[in-house]
């Protein structure tokens, strides 16, 4: 009986750890994706501005 209870607790702890790790991984992935998107948008925006300026010079 005691062993079973202990075993259940161990399983729950493992589940909590797995969930925590998953959440951390998801948060990190989301942050990285958002950062990349922002950087790409900035690059595209600056390229468009430069392109417009070049066209205006002609």
Backbone as CSV, one residue per row, in Angstrom:
resi,resn,N_x,N_y,N_z,CA_x,CA_y,CA_z,C_x,C_y,C_z
1,UNK,0.852,-1.205,0.000,0.000,0.000,0.000,0.886,1.252,0.000
2,UNK,1.774,1.306,0.976,2.663,2.466,1.041,3.452,2.623,-0.272
3,UNK,3.945,1.504,-0.772,4.731,1.539,-2.004,3.898,2.112,-3.156
4,UNK,2.637,1.691,-3.242,1.767,2.170,-4.317,1.561,3.672,-4.206
5,UNK,1.306,4.135,-2.999,1.102,5.574,-2.793,2.365,6.337,-3.214
6,UNK,3.475,5.852,-2.753,4.739,6.501,-3.106,4.931,6.505,-4.632
7,UNK,4.594,5.377,-5.246,4.732,5.265,-6.694,3.841,6.288,-7.403
8,UNK,2.600,6.436,-6.928,1.683,7.418,-7.515,2.257,8.830,-7.388
9,UNK,2.762,9.139,-6.237,3.335,10.475,-6.015,4.493,10.700,-6.989
10,UNK,5.331,9.683,-7.140,6.470,9.788,-8.052,5.983,10.052,-9.477
11,UNK,4.939,9.359,-9.887,4.392,9.550,-11.234,3.866,10.977,-11.385
12,UNK,3.172,11.460,-10.349,2.639,12.819,-10.415,3.769,13.839,-10.530
13,UNK,4.811,13.651,-9.770,5.958,14.562,-9.812,6.561,14.545,-11.225
14,UNK,6.700,13.369,-11.786,7.234,13.264,-13.146,6.326,13.993,-14.135
15,UNK,5.031,13.822,-13.957,4.085,14.501,-14.859,4.226,16.010,-14.737
16,UNK,4.324,16.491,-13.513,4.481,17.928,-13.289,5.757,18.425,-13.962
17,UNK,6.828,17.669,-13.801,8.101,18.054,-14.438,7.953,18.096,-15.958
18,UNK,7.295,17.086,-16.499,7.110,17.032,-17.948,6.292,18.234,-18.411
19,UNK,5.232,18.536,-17.679,4.378,19.679,-18.048,5.180,20.987,-17.970
20,UNK,5.944,21.134,-16.904,6.752,22.357,-16.730,7.749,22.494,-17.887
21,UNK,8.411,21.394,-18.218,9.385,21.425,-19.316,8.682,21.772,-20.629
22,UNK,7.525,21.177,-20.852,6.779,21.469,-22.082,6.396,22.944,-22.156
23,UNK,5.915,23.470,-21.043,5.504,24.880,-21.011,6.704,25.779,-21.297
24,UNK,7.827,25.470,-20.675,9.038,26.279,-20.888,9.462,26.215,-22.362
25,UNK,9.417,25.016,-22.925,9.811,24.851,-24.327,8.863,25.647,-25.232
26,UNK,7.575,25.556,-24.967,6.590,26.282,-25.785,6.823,27.788,-25.681
27,UNK,7.049,28.266,-24.469,7.273,29.708,-24.265,8.527,30.160,-25.017
28,UNK,9.582,29.382,-24.918,10.838,29.741,-25.598,10.633,29.753,-27.115
29,UNK,9.941,28.733,-27.619,9.700,28.655,-29.067,8.870,29.858,-29.522
30,UNK,7.829,30.186,-28.765,6.973,31.330,-29.122,7.800,32.622,-29.116
31,UNK,8.618,32.802,-28.101,9.444,34.013,-28.021,10.399,34.100,-29.215
32,UNK,11.015,32.980,-29.545,11.970,32.967,-30.665,11.232,33.281,-31.971
33,UNK,10.075,32.665,-32.164,9.310,32.889,-33.396,8.887,34.363,-33.494
34,UNK,8.401,34.909,-32.383,7.977,36.316,-32.380,9.171,37.219,-32.680
35,UNK,10.307,36.931,-32.063,11.502,37.741,-32.297,11.910,37.684,-33.774
36,UNK,11.921,36.492,-34.334,12.303,36.325,-35.739,11.327,37.078,-36.641
37,UNK,10.037,36.960,-36.344,9.036,37.660,-37.153,9.240,39.170,-37.090
38,UNK,9.503,39.672,-35.891,9.714,41.121,-35.733,10.948,41.559,-36.523
39,UNK,12.016,40.788,-36.402,13.258,41.139,-37.113,13.024,41.109,-38.624
40,UNK,12.345,40.063,-39.098,12.085,39.946,-40.535,11.199,41.111,-40.999
41,UNK,10.176,41.441,-40.232,9.299,42.561,-40.604,10.091,43.866,-40.664
42,UNK,10.966,44.076,-39.678,11.785,45.298,-39.689,12.665,45.330,-40.931
43,UNK,13.301,44.205,-41.241,14.172,44.153,-42.422,13.366,44.442,-43.685
44,UNK,12.207,43.810,-43.788,11.365,44.017,-44.971,10.931,45.484,-45.030
45,UNK,10.537,46.029,-43.895,10.094,47.423,-43.846,11.219,48.358,-44.293
46,UNK,12.415,48.153,-43.764,13.537,49.005,-44.133,13.879,48.840,-45.618
47,UNK,13.828,47.616,-46.113,14.083,47.380,-47.537,13.060,48.129,-48.383
48,UNK,11.792,48.090,-47.979,10.755,48.807,-48.740,11.014,50.306,-48.722
49,UNK,11.368,50.848,-47.553,11.665,52.279,-47.470,12.823,52.638,-48.401
50,UNK,13.876,51.808,-48.361,15.039,52.073,-49.198,14.629,52.006,-50.672
51,UNK,13.843,51.004,-50.996,13.402,50.839,-52.376,12.595,52.061,-52.826
52,UNK,11.708,52.519,-51.969,10.884,53.696,-52.304,11.792,54.914,-52.491
53,UNK,12.767,55.077,-51.598,13.686,56.218,-51.723,14.461,56.142,-53.040
54,UNK,14.891,54.955,-53.414,15.631,54.792,-54.662,14.738,55.154,-55.851
55,UNK,13.508,54.722,-55.796,12.586,55.044,-56.882,12.373,56.554,-56.961
56,UNK,12.264,57.193,-55.809,12.043,58.637,-55.786,13.244,59.380,-56.379
57,UNK,14.421,58.831,-56.222,15.617,59.504,-56.730,15.635,59.524,-58.263
58,UNK,15.070,58.543,-58.865,15.120,58.461,-60.338,14.421,59.645,-60.989
